[in-house]
XYZ file of C-alpha atoms in Angstrom:
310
model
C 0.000 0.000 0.000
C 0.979 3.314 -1.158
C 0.488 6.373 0.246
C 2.414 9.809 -1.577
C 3.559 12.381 0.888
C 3.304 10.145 3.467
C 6.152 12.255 6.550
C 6.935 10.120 9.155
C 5.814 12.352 11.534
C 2.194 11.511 10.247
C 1.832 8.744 12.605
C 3.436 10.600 15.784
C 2.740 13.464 18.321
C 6.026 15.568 18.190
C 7.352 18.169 16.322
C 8.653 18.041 13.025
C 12.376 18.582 12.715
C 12.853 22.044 11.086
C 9.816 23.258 11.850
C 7.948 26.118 13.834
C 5.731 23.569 15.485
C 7.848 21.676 17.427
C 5.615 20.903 20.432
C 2.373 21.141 18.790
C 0.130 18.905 17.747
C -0.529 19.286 13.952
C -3.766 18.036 12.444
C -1.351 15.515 10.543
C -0.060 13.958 14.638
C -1.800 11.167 15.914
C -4.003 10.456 12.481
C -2.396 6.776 12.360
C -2.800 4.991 15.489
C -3.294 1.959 13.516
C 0.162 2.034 12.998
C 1.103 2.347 16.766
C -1.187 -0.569 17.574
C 0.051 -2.793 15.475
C 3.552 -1.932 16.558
C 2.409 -2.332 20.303
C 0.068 -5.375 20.089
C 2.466 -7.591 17.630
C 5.731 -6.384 18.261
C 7.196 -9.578 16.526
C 4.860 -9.296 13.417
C 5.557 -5.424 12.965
C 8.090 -3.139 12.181
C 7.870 1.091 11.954
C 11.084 2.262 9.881
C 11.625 5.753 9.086
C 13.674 6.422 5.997
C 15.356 9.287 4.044
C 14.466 9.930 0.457
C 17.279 10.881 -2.139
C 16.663 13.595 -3.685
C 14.885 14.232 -6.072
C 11.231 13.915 -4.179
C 9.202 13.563 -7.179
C 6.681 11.122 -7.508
C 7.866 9.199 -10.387
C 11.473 9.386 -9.521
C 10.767 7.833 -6.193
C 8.816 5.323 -7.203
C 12.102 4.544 -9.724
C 14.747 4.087 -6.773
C 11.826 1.936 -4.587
C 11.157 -0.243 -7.794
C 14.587 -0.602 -9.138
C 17.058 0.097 -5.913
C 19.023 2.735 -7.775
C 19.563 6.267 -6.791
C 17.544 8.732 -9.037
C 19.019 11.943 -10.306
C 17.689 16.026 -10.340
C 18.344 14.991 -14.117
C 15.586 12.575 -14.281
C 13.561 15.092 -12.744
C 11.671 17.149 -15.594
C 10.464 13.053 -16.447
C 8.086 13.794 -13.818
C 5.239 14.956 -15.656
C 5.852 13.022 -19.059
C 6.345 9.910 -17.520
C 9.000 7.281 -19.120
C 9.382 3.220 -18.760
C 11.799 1.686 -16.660
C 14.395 -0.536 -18.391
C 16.111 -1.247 -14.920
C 15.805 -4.391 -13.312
C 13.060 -3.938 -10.982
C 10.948 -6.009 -8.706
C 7.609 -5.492 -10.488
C 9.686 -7.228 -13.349
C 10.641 -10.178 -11.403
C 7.200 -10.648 -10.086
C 5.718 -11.185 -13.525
C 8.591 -13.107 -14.884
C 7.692 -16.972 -14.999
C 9.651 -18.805 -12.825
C 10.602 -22.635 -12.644
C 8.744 -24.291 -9.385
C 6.829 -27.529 -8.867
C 3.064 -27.407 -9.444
C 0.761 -30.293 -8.311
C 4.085 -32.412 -8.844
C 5.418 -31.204 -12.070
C 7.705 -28.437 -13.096
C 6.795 -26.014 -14.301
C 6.692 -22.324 -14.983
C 4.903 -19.330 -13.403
C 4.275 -15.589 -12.753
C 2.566 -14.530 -10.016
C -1.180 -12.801 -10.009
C -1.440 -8.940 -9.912
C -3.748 -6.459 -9.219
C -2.552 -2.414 -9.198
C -5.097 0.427 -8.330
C -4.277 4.226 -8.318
C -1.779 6.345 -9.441
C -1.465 5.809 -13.170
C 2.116 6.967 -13.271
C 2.974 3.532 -12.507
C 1.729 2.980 -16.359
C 3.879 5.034 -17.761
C 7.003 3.480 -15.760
C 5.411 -0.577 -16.445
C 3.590 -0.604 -19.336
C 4.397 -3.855 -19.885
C 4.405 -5.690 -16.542
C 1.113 -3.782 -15.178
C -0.961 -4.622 -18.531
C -4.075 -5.798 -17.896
C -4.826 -9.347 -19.091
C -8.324 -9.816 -18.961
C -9.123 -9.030 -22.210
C -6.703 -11.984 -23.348
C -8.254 -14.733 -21.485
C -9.784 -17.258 -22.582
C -9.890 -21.018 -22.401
C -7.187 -21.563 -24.701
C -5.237 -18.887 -24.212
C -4.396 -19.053 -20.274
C -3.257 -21.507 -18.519
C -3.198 -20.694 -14.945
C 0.340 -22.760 -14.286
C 2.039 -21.120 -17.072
C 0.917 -17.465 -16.876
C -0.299 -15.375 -14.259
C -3.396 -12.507 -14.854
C -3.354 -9.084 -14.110
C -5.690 -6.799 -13.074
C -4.782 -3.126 -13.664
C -7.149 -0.137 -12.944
C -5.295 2.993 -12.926
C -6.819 6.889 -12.431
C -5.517 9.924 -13.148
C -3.106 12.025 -10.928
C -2.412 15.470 -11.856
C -5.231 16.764 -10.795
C -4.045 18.014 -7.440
C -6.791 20.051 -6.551
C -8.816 16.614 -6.834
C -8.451 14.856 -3.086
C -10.677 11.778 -3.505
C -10.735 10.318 -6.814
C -7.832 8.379 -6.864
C -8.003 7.293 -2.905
C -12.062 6.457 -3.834
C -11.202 4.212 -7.055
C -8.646 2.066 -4.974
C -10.886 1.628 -1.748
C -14.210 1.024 -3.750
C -11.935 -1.797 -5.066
C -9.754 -3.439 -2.423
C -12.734 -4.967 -0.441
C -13.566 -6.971 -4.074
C -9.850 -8.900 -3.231
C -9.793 -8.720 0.007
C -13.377 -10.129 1.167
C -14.746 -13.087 0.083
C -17.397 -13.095 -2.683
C -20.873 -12.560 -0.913
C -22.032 -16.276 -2.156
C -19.288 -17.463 0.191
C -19.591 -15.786 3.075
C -22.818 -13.664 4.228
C -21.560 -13.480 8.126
C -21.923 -10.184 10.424
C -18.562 -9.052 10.468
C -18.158 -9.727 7.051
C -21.384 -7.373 5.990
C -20.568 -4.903 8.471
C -16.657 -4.440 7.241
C -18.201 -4.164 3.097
C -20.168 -1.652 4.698
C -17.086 0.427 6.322
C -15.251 0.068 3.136
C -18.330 1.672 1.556
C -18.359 4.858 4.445
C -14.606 5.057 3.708
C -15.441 6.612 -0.368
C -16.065 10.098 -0.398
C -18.293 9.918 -3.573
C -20.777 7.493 -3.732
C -20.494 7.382 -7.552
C -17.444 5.629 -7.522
C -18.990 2.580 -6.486
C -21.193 2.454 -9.349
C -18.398 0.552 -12.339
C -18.996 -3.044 -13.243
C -14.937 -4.725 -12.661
C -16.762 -7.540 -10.000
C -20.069 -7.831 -12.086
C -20.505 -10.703 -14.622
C -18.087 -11.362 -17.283
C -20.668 -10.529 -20.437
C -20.470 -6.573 -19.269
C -18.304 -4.221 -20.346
C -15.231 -3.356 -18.219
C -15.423 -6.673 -16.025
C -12.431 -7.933 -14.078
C -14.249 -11.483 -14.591
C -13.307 -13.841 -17.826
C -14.148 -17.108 -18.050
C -10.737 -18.589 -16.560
C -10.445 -15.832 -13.554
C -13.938 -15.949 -11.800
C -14.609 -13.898 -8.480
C -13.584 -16.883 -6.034
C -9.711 -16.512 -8.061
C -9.993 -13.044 -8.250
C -10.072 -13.241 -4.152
C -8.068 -16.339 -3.776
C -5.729 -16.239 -5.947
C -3.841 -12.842 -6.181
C -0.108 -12.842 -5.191
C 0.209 -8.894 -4.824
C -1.861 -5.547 -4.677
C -0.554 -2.850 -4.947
C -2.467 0.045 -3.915
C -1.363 3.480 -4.765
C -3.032 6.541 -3.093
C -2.950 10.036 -3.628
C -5.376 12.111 -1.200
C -2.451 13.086 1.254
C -0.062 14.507 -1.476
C -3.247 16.414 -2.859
C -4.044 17.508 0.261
C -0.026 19.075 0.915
C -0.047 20.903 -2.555
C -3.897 22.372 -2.106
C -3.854 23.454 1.149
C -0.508 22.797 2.830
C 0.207 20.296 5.758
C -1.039 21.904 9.006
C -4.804 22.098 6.983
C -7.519 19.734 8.642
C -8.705 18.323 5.572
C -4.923 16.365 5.985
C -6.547 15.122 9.300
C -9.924 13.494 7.180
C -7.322 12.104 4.437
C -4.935 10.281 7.146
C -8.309 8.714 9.301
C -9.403 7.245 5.703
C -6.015 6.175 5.348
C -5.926 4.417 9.261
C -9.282 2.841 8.521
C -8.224 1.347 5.378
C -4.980 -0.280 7.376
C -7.323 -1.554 9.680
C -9.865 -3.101 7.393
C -6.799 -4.572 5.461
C -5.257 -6.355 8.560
C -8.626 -7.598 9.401
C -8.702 -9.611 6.361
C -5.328 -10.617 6.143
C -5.915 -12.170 9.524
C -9.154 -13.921 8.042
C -7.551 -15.613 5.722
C -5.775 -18.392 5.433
C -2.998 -17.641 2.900
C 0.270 -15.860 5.068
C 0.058 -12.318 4.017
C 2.520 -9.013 4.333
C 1.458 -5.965 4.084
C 3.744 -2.899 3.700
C 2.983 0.419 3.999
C 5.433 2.899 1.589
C 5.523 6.586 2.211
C 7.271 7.862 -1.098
C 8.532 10.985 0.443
C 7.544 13.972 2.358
C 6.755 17.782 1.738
C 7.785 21.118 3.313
C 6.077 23.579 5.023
C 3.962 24.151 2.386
C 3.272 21.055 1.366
C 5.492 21.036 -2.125
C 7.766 17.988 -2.657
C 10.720 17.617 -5.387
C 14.198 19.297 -3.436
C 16.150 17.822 -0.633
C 14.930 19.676 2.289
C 14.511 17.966 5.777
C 10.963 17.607 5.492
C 10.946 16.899 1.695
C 13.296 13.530 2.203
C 11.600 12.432 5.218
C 9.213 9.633 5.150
């Protein structure tokens, strides 16, 4: 899970290194408790690290050196906006590489699942490896020990006076992975946590698409090899790229409250996602990537205490 702009100091109650609110509590402290509970409650299960960016603290270039392990340059900067692939080895790469590994007995080779939601400069960096493969499969065409599927529904980012569109497309998604299909399980908790994922979108519109609805309608994640029981099962990765928090910095600045609303979605969300991963039976990680930081007034791209921190 993704979040841009995400400061380490998000998830604490001091002061901010550099800053004329040392002391104070900012409506960005104490917005991720989740965090601290985790750390508290499963101290052998969790882990809180707080890392420096290299410079420069643009989006795509950190995504580059988190993807690929290699340092990213003020040169590669002005790719920000125009977007370019990665040729680097990267882990996305390895992920959807088919590897040799025994399957019901037999060698054999395979990629792992995929799903990505949010920020669609990933697209522009992995056009190939986050290409979306439902389109392509059919009965002849994929074999499930051989080649892995992909689901890939990206949203615009630019748009920074936008808060919720991106953070709404991902969360009116995730549930569709991480809960089991309603013909499988019609429990309590289970219909009251759909129903928290549905609180947590902003507009209500964006649960109106059709990716978990039958396979005969248009846009469906569903073919007739991938049905919703794999589409929950039998992922291997999500990543889940939000924006709200970065939006938030460059609209109104950090110390605004509607940073406070973005981080609570954000803490619900981890909480809804550890839920499930503790429902199910298949062993789980889940890591939570800040890309970088912002200044004082929200910005992000130079090497400024605040800017690197995350």
């Amino acid at each position: 899970m993704w979040s841009d702009e995400l400061n380490s100091t998000f998830g604490t109650a001091g002061g901010v290194p550099g800053s004329q609110h040392i002391g104070r509590l900012m409506p960005y402290h104490n917005r991720l408790p989740a965090i601290a509970a985790l750390s508290r409650e499963r101290p052998d299960q969790s882990m809180l690290y707080r890392f420096r960016a290299d410079p420069p603290t643009t989006t795509l270039q950190r995504l580059k050196g988190l993807t690929t392990g290699q340092l990213p340059t003020f040169i590669d900067a002005g790719s920000n906006f125009a977007g370019s692939t990665v040729d680097e080895d990267n882990w996305l790469q390895a992920l959807r590489r088919p590897q040799i590994g025994i399957i019901n007995g037999t060698e054999a080779a395979r990629s792992h699942n995929l799903v990505f939601l949010g920020d669609d400069t990933w697209i522009s960096m992995f056009p190939n490896e986050l290409s979306d493969t439902q389109a392509t499969e059919t009965n002849d065409t994929l074999q499930k020990s051989r080649t892995g599927w992909a689901r890939v529904r990206p949203f615009p980012s630019l748009n920074v006076w936008d808060l919720d569109t991106v953070d709404d497309g991902v969360l009116s998604r995730l549930p569709m992975f991480l809960l089991p299909p309603v013909s499988e399980n019609k429990s309590e908790i289970i219909r009251k946590e759909r129903e928290q994922w549905r609180q947590l979108v902003k507009q209500p519109h964006m649960w109106e698409h059709s990716d978990f609805n039958e396979m005969t309608q248009a846009n469906s994640m569903v073919s007739d090899k991938v049905g919703h029981a794999q589409l929950h099962h039998e992922w291997d990765m999500i990543i889940a790229h939000g924006l709200g928090v970065d939006h938030c910095g460059h609209r109104f600045g950090p110390d605004h409250s509607a940073i406070s609303h973005k981080l609570a979605q954000m803490n619900t969300a981890i909480e809804l996602i550890v839920n499930a991963i503790d429902r199910d039976e298949k062993p789980t990680a889940l890591y939570l990537f800040g890309d970088h930081g912002m200044d004082n007034k929200g910005d992000h791209g130079g090497d400024s205490p605040r800017e690197v921190d995350a």
